[in-house]
C-alpha positions as a printed Julia matrix, in Angstrom:
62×3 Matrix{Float64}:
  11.18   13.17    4.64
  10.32   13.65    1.2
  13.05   11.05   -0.36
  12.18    8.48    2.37
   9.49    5.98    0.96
   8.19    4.79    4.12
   7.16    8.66    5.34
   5.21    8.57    1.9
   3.19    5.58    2.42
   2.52    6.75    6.28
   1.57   10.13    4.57
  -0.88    8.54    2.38
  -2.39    6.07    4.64
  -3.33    8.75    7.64
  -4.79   10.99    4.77
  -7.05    8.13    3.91
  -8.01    7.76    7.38
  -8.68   11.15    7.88
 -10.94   10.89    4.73
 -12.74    8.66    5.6
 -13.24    8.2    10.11
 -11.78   10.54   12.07
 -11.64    8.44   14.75
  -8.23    6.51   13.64
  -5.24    6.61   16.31
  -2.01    7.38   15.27
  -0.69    3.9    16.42
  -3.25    2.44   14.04
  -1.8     4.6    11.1
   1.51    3.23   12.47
   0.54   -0.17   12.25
  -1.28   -0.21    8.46
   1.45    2.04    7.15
   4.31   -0.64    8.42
   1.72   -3.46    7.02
   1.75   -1.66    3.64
   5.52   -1.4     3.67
   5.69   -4.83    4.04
   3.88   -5.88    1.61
   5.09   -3.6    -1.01
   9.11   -4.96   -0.07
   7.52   -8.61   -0.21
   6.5    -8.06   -3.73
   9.65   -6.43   -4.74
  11.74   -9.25   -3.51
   9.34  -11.23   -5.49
   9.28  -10.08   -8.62
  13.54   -9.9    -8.28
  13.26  -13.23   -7.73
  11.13  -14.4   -10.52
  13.42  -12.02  -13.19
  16.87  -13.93  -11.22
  14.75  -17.17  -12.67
  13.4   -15.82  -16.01
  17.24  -14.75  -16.59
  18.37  -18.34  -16.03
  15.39  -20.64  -17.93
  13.44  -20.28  -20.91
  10.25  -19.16  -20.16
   7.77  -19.97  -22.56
   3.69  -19.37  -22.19
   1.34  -22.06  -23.82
């Protein structure tokens, strides 16, 4: 569990809810912790994606 990413985030996200309303169901924790996942694979596939393009143009900033 301690090498696997996902158990991290899921780990993080019910300690938040425990911090701050008790009243959170595990399903819930589930739910944001799978959300956060998401997102955080959506951005890496991103930002590979924009340094596949930066490899191939010339990027410039004006």
């Amino acid at each position: 569990m301690e090498n696997d990413p996902r158990a991290a985030v899921w780990m993080a996200v019910a300690r938040r809810c425990r911090q701050s309303n008790s009243q959170f169901s595990a399903a819930f924790v589930d739910a944001l912790a799978q959300a956060a996942v998401l997102v955080a694979e959506n951005l890496g596939r991103d930002v590979e994606s924009f340094a596949r393009h930066a490899r191939r143009a010339k990027v410039s900033t004006y």
